[in-house]
């Protein structure tokens, strides 16, 4: 799910993705019984007689399935995108518009993954955007190059994430380590990488239009977007290079 602010210039609109945060898909669950830490005994057998991990009635967080609007149950909680937008993302966007981005128009860009086409979720997001004068602009099916996350951010994060988890190359990394590495990569991701992705996506779509819907040009070695040629990196993102004639 990509969210950005637009005011006609490519200077600041990428910042919205950075300011809204990076969310782990988890939810609260209530323990039905006491659970102890496991250990291996001298014979290699697994024993559950270590320190108490949680007691009956304790609330703890579990990773869960992403849905459009279904929050699940206390026994089987789910991560609802509708709740995420309603309780966290939209209020954050509202505060950003009041504080530093007055006059900008938020653009909500989703793909066609299962949770993103949930009817209750879509009706809520579309209705909220219509009421606020924001833009709901889902990408066309099978067009990951129309979404900055799929086009630039996720590939950049994936390479760095794999490098951080290199020590687990022959074993499965613990879930907490996977999450901590992903969060670290997100925090260290240069703003310029996010900004260039938006410019790259716009130029790719312009080429798709010129090619009458064909996107095979993406496989050509001679295709260049010239983003690096036209823009230079800054601390907050990118800016157009000044050409001296």
PDB file of N, CA and C in Angstrom, residues 145-230:
ATOM      1  N   UNK A 145       5.101  -2.251 -11.413  1.00  0.00           N
ATOM      2  CA  UNK A 145       5.942  -1.091 -11.709  1.00  0.00           C
ATOM      3  C   UNK A 145       5.164   0.216 -11.574  1.00  0.00           C
ATOM      4  N   UNK A 146       3.857   0.115 -11.263  1.00  0.00           N
ATOM      5  CA  UNK A 146       3.067   1.327 -11.034  1.00  0.00           C
ATOM      6  C   UNK A 146       3.018   1.676  -9.551  1.00  0.00           C
ATOM      7  N   UNK A 147       3.642   0.861  -8.716  1.00  0.00           N
ATOM      8  CA  UNK A 147       3.622   1.051  -7.276  1.00  0.00           C
ATOM      9  C   UNK A 147       5.053   1.218  -6.790  1.00  0.00           C
ATOM     10  N   UNK A 148       5.355   2.332  -6.186  1.00  0.00           N
ATOM     11  CA  UNK A 148       6.720   2.622  -5.740  1.00  0.00           C
ATOM     12  C   UNK A 148       7.264   1.566  -4.790  1.00  0.00           C
ATOM     13  N   UNK A 149       6.386   0.985  -3.968  1.00  0.00           N
ATOM     14  CA  UNK A 149       6.843  -0.030  -3.033  1.00  0.00           C
ATOM     15  C   UNK A 149       7.397  -1.241  -3.778  1.00  0.00           C
ATOM     16  N   UNK A 150       6.637  -1.757  -4.750  1.00  0.00           N
ATOM     17  CA  UNK A 150       7.078  -2.923  -5.518  1.00  0.00           C
ATOM     18  C   UNK A 150       8.204  -2.579  -6.479  1.00  0.00           C
ATOM     19  N   UNK A 151       8.162  -1.367  -7.006  1.00  0.00           N
ATOM     20  CA  UNK A 151       9.122  -0.959  -8.027  1.00  0.00           C
ATOM     21  C   UNK A 151      10.512  -0.698  -7.456  1.00  0.00           C
ATOM     22  N   UNK A 152      10.598   0.009  -6.345  1.00  0.00           N
ATOM     23  CA  UNK A 152      11.893   0.465  -5.860  1.00  0.00           C
ATOM     24  C   UNK A 152      12.180   0.139  -4.400  1.00  0.00           C
ATOM     25  N   UNK A 153      11.202   0.361  -3.529  1.00  0.00           N
ATOM     26  CA  UNK A 153      11.473   0.260  -2.096  1.00  0.00           C
ATOM     27  C   UNK A 153      11.690  -1.180  -1.646  1.00  0.00           C
ATOM     28  N   UNK A 154      10.778  -2.082  -1.998  1.00  0.00           N
ATOM     29  CA  UNK A 154      10.921  -3.463  -1.555  1.00  0.00           C
ATOM     30  C   UNK A 154      12.186  -4.127  -2.104  1.00  0.00           C
ATOM     31  N   UNK A 155      12.529  -3.960  -3.416  1.00  0.00           N
ATOM     32  CA  UNK A 155      13.783  -4.549  -3.906  1.00  0.00           C
ATOM     33  C   UNK A 155      15.004  -4.017  -3.161  1.00  0.00           C
ATOM     34  N   UNK A 156      15.037  -2.716  -2.892  1.00  0.00           N
ATOM     35  CA  UNK A 156      16.162  -2.134  -2.169  1.00  0.00           C
ATOM     36  C   UNK A 156      16.244  -2.688  -0.751  1.00  0.00           C
ATOM     37  N   UNK A 157      15.089  -2.818  -0.095  1.00  0.00           N
ATOM     38  CA  UNK A 157      15.057  -3.344   1.265  1.00  0.00           C
ATOM     39  C   UNK A 157      15.424  -4.824   1.295  1.00  0.00           C
ATOM     40  N   UNK A 158      14.975  -5.571   0.291  1.00  0.00           N
ATOM     41  CA  UNK A 158      15.223  -7.012   0.265  1.00  0.00           C
ATOM     42  C   UNK A 158      16.713  -7.333   0.237  1.00  0.00           C
ATOM     43  N   UNK A 159      17.456  -6.604  -0.567  1.00  0.00           N
ATOM     44  CA  UNK A 159      18.897  -6.858  -0.660  1.00  0.00           C
ATOM     45  C   UNK A 159      19.592  -6.608   0.674  1.00  0.00           C
ATOM     46  N   UNK A 160      19.256  -5.491   1.304  1.00  0.00           N
ATOM     47  CA  UNK A 160      19.868  -5.155   2.584  1.00  0.00           C
ATOM     48  C   UNK A 160      19.410  -6.107   3.684  1.00  0.00           C
ATOM     49  N   UNK A 161      18.145  -6.496   3.662  1.00  0.00           N
ATOM     50  CA  UNK A 161      17.589  -7.412   4.656  1.00  0.00           C
ATOM     51  C   UNK A 161      18.289  -8.763   4.596  1.00  0.00           C
ATOM     52  N   UNK A 162      18.509  -9.258   3.378  1.00  0.00           N
ATOM     53  CA  UNK A 162      19.206 -10.538   3.210  1.00  0.00           C
ATOM     54  C   UNK A 162      20.626 -10.460   3.747  1.00  0.00           C
ATOM     55  N   UNK A 163      21.267  -9.308   3.539  1.00  0.00           N
ATOM     56  CA  UNK A 163      22.635  -9.135   4.028  1.00  0.00           C
ATOM     57  C   UNK A 163      22.683  -9.163   5.554  1.00  0.00           C
ATOM     58  N   UNK A 164      21.714  -8.520   6.203  1.00  0.00           N
ATOM     59  CA  UNK A 164      21.687  -8.485   7.664  1.00  0.00           C
ATOM     60  C   UNK A 164      21.438  -9.863   8.264  1.00  0.00           C
ATOM     61  N   UNK A 165      20.688 -10.709   7.534  1.00  0.00           N
ATOM     62  CA  UNK A 165      20.364 -12.040   8.042  1.00  0.00           C
ATOM     63  C   UNK A 165      21.304 -13.103   7.482  1.00  0.00           C
ATOM     64  N   UNK A 166      22.439 -12.658   6.936  1.00  0.00           N
ATOM     65  CA  UNK A 166      23.380 -13.593   6.321  1.00  0.00           C
ATOM     66  C   UNK A 166      23.882 -14.660   7.256  1.00  0.00           C
ATOM     67  N   UNK A 167      23.965 -14.367   8.543  1.00  0.00           N
ATOM     68  CA  UNK A 167      24.483 -15.346   9.509  1.00  0.00           C
ATOM     69  C   UNK A 167      23.543 -16.541   9.659  1.00  0.00           C
ATOM     70  N   UNK A 168      22.294 -16.400   9.190  1.00  0.00           N
ATOM     71  CA  UNK A 168      21.339 -17.500   9.285  1.00  0.00           C
ATOM     72  C   UNK A 168      21.179 -18.212   7.946  1.00  0.00           C
ATOM     73  N   UNK A 169      22.194 -18.144   7.107  1.00  0.00           N
ATOM     74  CA  UNK A 169      22.084 -18.660   5.737  1.00  0.00           C
ATOM     75  C   UNK A 169      21.721 -20.141   5.688  1.00  0.00           C
ATOM     76  N   UNK A 170      22.129 -20.911   6.695  1.00  0.00           N
ATOM     77  CA  UNK A 170      21.863 -22.356   6.686  1.00  0.00           C
ATOM     78  C   UNK A 170      20.759 -22.765   7.652  1.00  0.00           C
ATOM     79  N   UNK A 171      20.184 -21.814   8.347  1.00  0.00           N
ATOM     80  CA  UNK A 171      19.098 -22.109   9.287  1.00  0.00           C
ATOM     81  C   UNK A 171      18.000 -21.060   9.154  1.00  0.00           C
ATOM     82  N   UNK A 172      16.846 -21.349   9.713  1.00  0.00           N
ATOM     83  CA  UNK A 172      15.740 -20.394   9.684  1.00  0.00           C
ATOM     84  C   UNK A 172      15.938 -19.349  10.773  1.00  0.00           C
ATOM     85  N   UNK A 173      15.932 -18.098  10.382  1.00  0.00           N
ATOM     86  CA  UNK A 173      16.118 -17.017  11.345  1.00  0.00           C
ATOM     87  C   UNK A 173      14.886 -16.896  12.234  1.00  0.00           C
ATOM     88  N   UNK A 174      15.074 -16.592  13.523  1.00  0.00           N
ATOM     89  CA  UNK A 174      13.925 -16.386  14.420  1.00  0.00           C
ATOM     90  C   UNK A 174      13.057 -15.233  13.924  1.00  0.00           C
ATOM     91  N   UNK A 175      11.769 -15.321  14.190  1.00  0.00           N
ATOM     92  CA  UNK A 175      10.825 -14.301  13.715  1.00  0.00           C
ATOM     93  C   UNK A 175      11.197 -12.910  14.208  1.00  0.00           C
ATOM     94  N   UNK A 176      11.635 -12.813  15.461  1.00  0.00           N
ATOM     95  CA  UNK A 176      11.996 -11.508  16.007  1.00  0.00           C
ATOM     96  C   UNK A 176      13.190 -10.914  15.267  1.00  0.00           C
ATOM     97  N   UNK A 177      14.159 -11.754  14.905  1.00  0.00           N
ATOM     98  CA  UNK A 177      15.329 -11.275  14.176  1.00  0.00           C
ATOM     99  C   UNK A 177      14.941 -10.796  12.774  1.00  0.00           C
ATOM    100  N   UNK A 178      14.018 -11.518  12.138  1.00  0.00           N
ATOM    101  CA  UNK A 178      13.547 -11.120  10.808  1.00  0.00           C
ATOM    102  C   UNK A 178      12.882  -9.751  10.877  1.00  0.00           C
ATOM    103  N   UNK A 179      12.010  -9.566  11.883  1.00  0.00           N
ATOM    104  CA  UNK A 179      11.321  -8.283  12.036  1.00  0.00           C
ATOM    105  C   UNK A 179      12.296  -7.164  12.376  1.00  0.00           C
ATOM    106  N   UNK A 180      13.200  -7.410  13.317  1.00  0.00           N
ATOM    107  CA  UNK A 180      14.146  -6.369  13.725  1.00  0.00           C
ATOM    108  C   UNK A 180      15.035  -5.949  12.562  1.00  0.00           C
ATOM    109  N   UNK A 181      15.429  -6.915  11.726  1.00  0.00           N
ATOM    110  CA  UNK A 181      16.255  -6.590  10.564  1.00  0.00           C
ATOM    111  C   UNK A 181      15.460  -5.753   9.565  1.00  0.00           C
ATOM    112  N   UNK A 182      14.189  -6.117   9.341  1.00  0.00           N
ATOM    113  CA  UNK A 182      13.345  -5.358   8.409  1.00  0.00           C
ATOM    114  C   UNK A 182      13.141  -3.932   8.900  1.00  0.00           C
ATOM    115  N   UNK A 183      12.892  -3.774  10.206  1.00  0.00           N
ATOM    116  CA  UNK A 183      12.689  -2.442  10.766  1.00  0.00           C
ATOM    117  C   UNK A 183      13.955  -1.606  10.660  1.00  0.00           C
ATOM    118  N   UNK A 184      15.098  -2.235  10.883  1.00  0.00           N
ATOM    119  CA  UNK A 184      16.381  -1.533  10.764  1.00  0.00           C
ATOM    120  C   UNK A 184      16.621  -1.055   9.337  1.00  0.00           C
ATOM    121  N   UNK A 185      16.311  -1.925   8.376  1.00  0.00           N
ATOM    122  CA  UNK A 185      16.486  -1.553   6.966  1.00  0.00           C
ATOM    123  C   UNK A 185      15.574  -0.382   6.610  1.00  0.00           C
ATOM    124  N   UNK A 186      14.320  -0.414   7.085  1.00  0.00           N
ATOM    125  CA  UNK A 186      13.370   0.670   6.806  1.00  0.00           C
ATOM    126  C   UNK A 186      13.880   1.992   7.356  1.00  0.00           C
ATOM    127  N   UNK A 187      14.389   1.961   8.592  1.00  0.00           N
ATOM    128  CA  UNK A 187      14.862   3.184   9.224  1.00  0.00           C
ATOM    129  C   UNK A 187      16.086   3.750   8.510  1.00  0.00           C
ATOM    130  N   UNK A 188      16.924   2.870   7.957  1.00  0.00           N
ATOM    131  CA  UNK A 188      18.157   3.310   7.304  1.00  0.00           C
ATOM    132  C   UNK A 188      17.983   3.587   5.815  1.00  0.00           C
ATOM    133  N   UNK A 189      16.806   3.269   5.266  1.00  0.00           N
ATOM    134  CA  UNK A 189      16.581   3.466   3.835  1.00  0.00           C
ATOM    135  C   UNK A 189      16.665   4.952   3.495  1.00  0.00           C
ATOM    136  N   UNK A 190      17.527   5.339   2.571  1.00  0.00           N
ATOM    137  CA  UNK A 190      17.665   6.769   2.245  1.00  0.00           C
ATOM    138  C   UNK A 190      16.365   7.353   1.695  1.00  0.00           C
ATOM    139  N   UNK A 191      16.040   8.558   2.102  1.00  0.00           N
ATOM    140  CA  UNK A 191      14.859   9.238   1.572  1.00  0.00           C
ATOM    141  C   UNK A 191      14.941   9.370   0.058  1.00  0.00           C
ATOM    142  N   UNK A 192      16.157   9.509  -0.451  1.00  0.00           N
ATOM    143  CA  UNK A 192      16.331   9.670  -1.895  1.00  0.00           C
ATOM    144  C   UNK A 192      15.881   8.426  -2.656  1.00  0.00           C
ATOM    145  N   UNK A 193      16.053   7.246  -2.064  1.00  0.00           N
ATOM    146  CA  UNK A 193      15.605   6.010  -2.716  1.00  0.00           C
ATOM    147  C   UNK A 193      14.090   6.017  -2.880  1.00  0.00           C
ATOM    148  N   UNK A 194      13.394   6.464  -1.840  1.00  0.00           N
ATOM    149  CA  UNK A 194      11.933   6.546  -1.903  1.00  0.00           C
ATOM    150  C   UNK A 194      11.510   7.565  -2.958  1.00  0.00           C
ATOM    151  N   UNK A 195      12.160   8.719  -2.947  1.00  0.00           N
ATOM    152  CA  UNK A 195      11.793   9.798  -3.866  1.00  0.00           C
ATOM    153  C   UNK A 195      12.048   9.409  -5.325  1.00  0.00           C
ATOM    154  N   UNK A 196      13.206   8.817  -5.592  1.00  0.00           N
ATOM    155  CA  UNK A 196      13.521   8.423  -6.973  1.00  0.00           C
ATOM    156  C   UNK A 196      12.514   7.399  -7.499  1.00  0.00           C
ATOM    157  N   UNK A 197      12.017   6.538  -6.600  1.00  0.00           N
ATOM    158  CA  UNK A 197      11.044   5.532  -7.022  1.00  0.00           C
ATOM    159  C   UNK A 197       9.785   6.148  -7.578  1.00  0.00           C
ATOM    160  N   UNK A 198       9.319   7.256  -6.963  1.00  0.00           N
ATOM    161  CA  UNK A 198       8.113   7.914  -7.464  1.00  0.00           C
ATOM    162  C   UNK A 198       8.349   8.513  -8.855  1.00  0.00           C
ATOM    163  N   UNK A 199       9.499   9.129  -9.050  1.00  0.00           N
ATOM    164  CA  UNK A 199       9.809   9.698 -10.366  1.00  0.00           C
ATOM    165  C   UNK A 199       9.956   8.595 -11.400  1.00  0.00           C
ATOM    166  N   UNK A 200      10.650   7.516 -11.024  1.00  0.00           N
ATOM    167  CA  UNK A 200      10.827   6.385 -11.927  1.00  0.00           C
ATOM    168  C   UNK A 200       9.477   5.804 -12.327  1.00  0.00           C
ATOM    169  N   UNK A 201       8.574   5.623 -11.342  1.00  0.00           N
ATOM    170  CA  UNK A 201       7.262   5.067 -11.647  1.00  0.00           C
ATOM    171  C   UNK A 201       6.484   5.932 -12.619  1.00  0.00           C
ATOM    172  N   UNK A 202       6.533   7.241 -12.429  1.00  0.00           N
ATOM    173  CA  UNK A 202       5.818   8.155 -13.332  1.00  0.00           C
ATOM    174  C   UNK A 202       6.373   8.065 -14.753  1.00  0.00           C
ATOM    175  N   UNK A 203       7.696   7.976 -14.868  1.00  0.00           N
ATOM    176  CA  UNK A 203       8.297   7.918 -16.211  1.00  0.00           C
ATOM    177  C   UNK A 203       8.031   6.580 -16.886  1.00  0.00           C
ATOM    178  N   UNK A 204       7.981   5.517 -16.112  1.00  0.00           N
ATOM    179  CA  UNK A 204       7.653   4.212 -16.677  1.00  0.00           C
ATOM    180  C   UNK A 204       6.221   4.211 -17.201  1.00  0.00           C
ATOM    181  N   UNK A 205       5.296   4.768 -16.430  1.00  0.00           N
ATOM    182  CA  UNK A 205       3.902   4.805 -16.872  1.00  0.00           C
ATOM    183  C   UNK A 205       3.729   5.682 -18.102  1.00  0.00           C
ATOM    184  N   UNK A 206       4.489   6.771 -18.193  1.00  0.00           N
ATOM    185  CA  UNK A 206       4.449   7.589 -19.410  1.00  0.00           C
ATOM    186  C   UNK A 206       4.884   6.770 -20.614  1.00  0.00           C
ATOM    187  N   UNK A 207       5.894   5.926 -20.419  1.00  0.00           N
ATOM    188  CA  UNK A 207       6.380   5.087 -21.522  1.00  0.00           C
ATOM    189  C   UNK A 207       5.361   4.008 -21.869  1.00  0.00           C
ATOM    190  N   UNK A 208       4.661   3.477 -20.857  1.00  0.00           N
ATOM    191  CA  UNK A 208       3.600   2.492 -21.113  1.00  0.00           C
ATOM    192  C   UNK A 208       2.514   3.111 -21.985  1.00  0.00           C
ATOM    193  N   UNK A 209       2.159   4.361 -21.682  1.00  0.00           N
ATOM    194  CA  UNK A 209       1.147   5.068 -22.476  1.00  0.00           C
ATOM    195  C   UNK A 209       1.633   5.263 -23.911  1.00  0.00           C
ATOM    196  N   UNK A 210       2.891   5.696 -24.051  1.00  0.00           N
ATOM    197  CA  UNK A 210       3.455   5.899 -25.404  1.00  0.00           C
ATOM    198  C   UNK A 210       3.508   4.581 -26.173  1.00  0.00           C
ATOM    199  N   UNK A 211       3.668   3.463 -25.435  1.00  0.00           N
ATOM    200  CA  UNK A 211       3.755   2.145 -26.076  1.00  0.00           C
ATOM    201  C   UNK A 211       2.393   1.486 -26.210  1.00  0.00           C
ATOM    202  N   UNK A 212       1.324   2.280 -25.983  1.00  0.00           N
ATOM    203  CA  UNK A 212      -0.051   1.791 -26.125  1.00  0.00           C
ATOM    204  C   UNK A 212      -0.334   0.592 -25.217  1.00  0.00           C
ATOM    205  N   UNK A 213       0.154   0.649 -23.990  1.00  0.00           N
ATOM    206  CA  UNK A 213      -0.113  -0.390 -23.001  1.00  0.00           C
ATOM    207  C   UNK A 213       0.931  -1.474 -22.913  1.00  0.00           C
ATOM    208  N   UNK A 214       1.851  -1.521 -23.854  1.00  0.00           N
ATOM    209  CA  UNK A 214       2.894  -2.549 -23.848  1.00  0.00           C
ATOM    210  C   UNK A 214       3.979  -2.169 -22.827  1.00  0.00           C
ATOM    211  N   UNK A 215       4.483  -3.144 -22.079  1.00  0.00           N
ATOM    212  CA  UNK A 215       5.545  -2.842 -21.122  1.00  0.00           C
ATOM    213  C   UNK A 215       6.795  -3.693 -21.333  1.00  0.00           C
ATOM    214  N   UNK A 216       6.902  -4.299 -22.518  1.00  0.00           N
ATOM    215  CA  UNK A 216       8.082  -5.120 -22.786  1.00  0.00           C
ATOM    216  C   UNK A 216       9.362  -4.292 -22.853  1.00  0.00           C
ATOM    217  N   UNK A 217       9.235  -2.965 -22.967  1.00  0.00           N
ATOM    218  CA  UNK A 217      10.419  -2.098 -22.996  1.00  0.00           C
ATOM    219  C   UNK A 217      11.210  -2.216 -21.693  1.00  0.00           C
ATOM    220  N   UNK A 218      10.554  -2.676 -20.625  1.00  0.00           N
ATOM    221  CA  UNK A 218      11.235  -2.802 -19.341  1.00  0.00           C
ATOM    222  C   UNK A 218      12.351  -3.840 -19.380  1.00  0.00           C
ATOM    223  N   UNK A 219      12.269  -4.774 -20.325  1.00  0.00           N
ATOM    224  CA  UNK A 219      13.295  -5.817 -20.426  1.00  0.00           C
ATOM    225  C   UNK A 219      14.445  -5.408 -21.337  1.00  0.00           C
ATOM    226  N   UNK A 220      14.318  -4.261 -22.002  1.00  0.00           N
ATOM    227  CA  UNK A 220      15.368  -3.823 -22.915  1.00  0.00           C
ATOM    228  C   UNK A 220      16.529  -3.213 -22.137  1.00  0.00           C
ATOM    229  N   UNK A 221      17.744  -3.574 -22.502  1.00  0.00           N
ATOM    230  CA  UNK A 221      18.925  -3.047 -21.821  1.00  0.00           C
ATOM    231  C   UNK A 221      19.154  -1.573 -22.129  1.00  0.00           C
ATOM    232  N   UNK A 222      18.574  -1.099 -23.238  1.00  0.00           N
ATOM    233  CA  UNK A 222      18.795   0.293 -23.613  1.00  0.00           C
ATOM    234  C   UNK A 222      17.767   1.243 -23.013  1.00  0.00           C
ATOM    235  N   UNK A 223      16.842   0.708 -22.185  1.00  0.00           N
ATOM    236  CA  UNK A 223      15.846   1.588 -21.565  1.00  0.00           C
ATOM    237  C   UNK A 223      16.447   2.270 -20.339  1.00  0.00           C
ATOM    238  N   UNK A 224      16.392   3.578 -20.330  1.00  0.00           N
ATOM    239  CA  UNK A 224      16.896   4.357 -19.193  1.00  0.00           C
ATOM    240  C   UNK A 224      15.859   5.415 -18.814  1.00  0.00           C
ATOM    241  N   UNK A 225      15.628   5.556 -17.509  1.00  0.00           N
ATOM    242  CA  UNK A 225      14.651   6.543 -17.040  1.00  0.00           C
ATOM    243  C   UNK A 225      15.286   7.912 -16.846  1.00  0.00           C
ATOM    244  N   UNK A 226      16.633   7.960 -16.714  1.00  0.00           N
ATOM    245  CA  UNK A 226      17.387   9.208 -16.540  1.00  0.00           C
ATOM    246  C   UNK A 226      17.042   9.949 -15.245  1.00  0.00           C
ATOM    247  N   UNK A 227      16.532   9.223 -14.243  1.00  0.00           N
ATOM    248  CA  UNK A 227      16.216   9.874 -12.972  1.00  0.00           C
ATOM    249  C   UNK A 227      17.487  10.402 -12.317  1.00  0.00           C
ATOM    250  N   UNK A 228      18.533   9.597 -12.300  1.00  0.00           N
ATOM    251  CA  UNK A 228      19.795  10.037 -11.691  1.00  0.00           C
ATOM    252  C   UNK A 228      20.418  11.180 -12.486  1.00  0.00           C
ATOM    253  N   UNK A 229      20.163  11.209 -13.776  1.00  0.00           N
ATOM    254  CA  UNK A 229      20.702  12.274 -14.619  1.00  0.00           C
ATOM    255  C   UNK A 229      20.004  13.601 -14.347  1.00  0.00           C
ATOM    256  N   UNK A 230      18.708  13.539 -14.034  1.00  0.00           N
ATOM    257  CA  UNK A 230      17.911  14.753 -13.887  1.00  0.00           C
ATOM    258  C   UNK A 230      17.770  15.244 -12.446  1.00  0.00           C
TER     259      UNK A 230
END
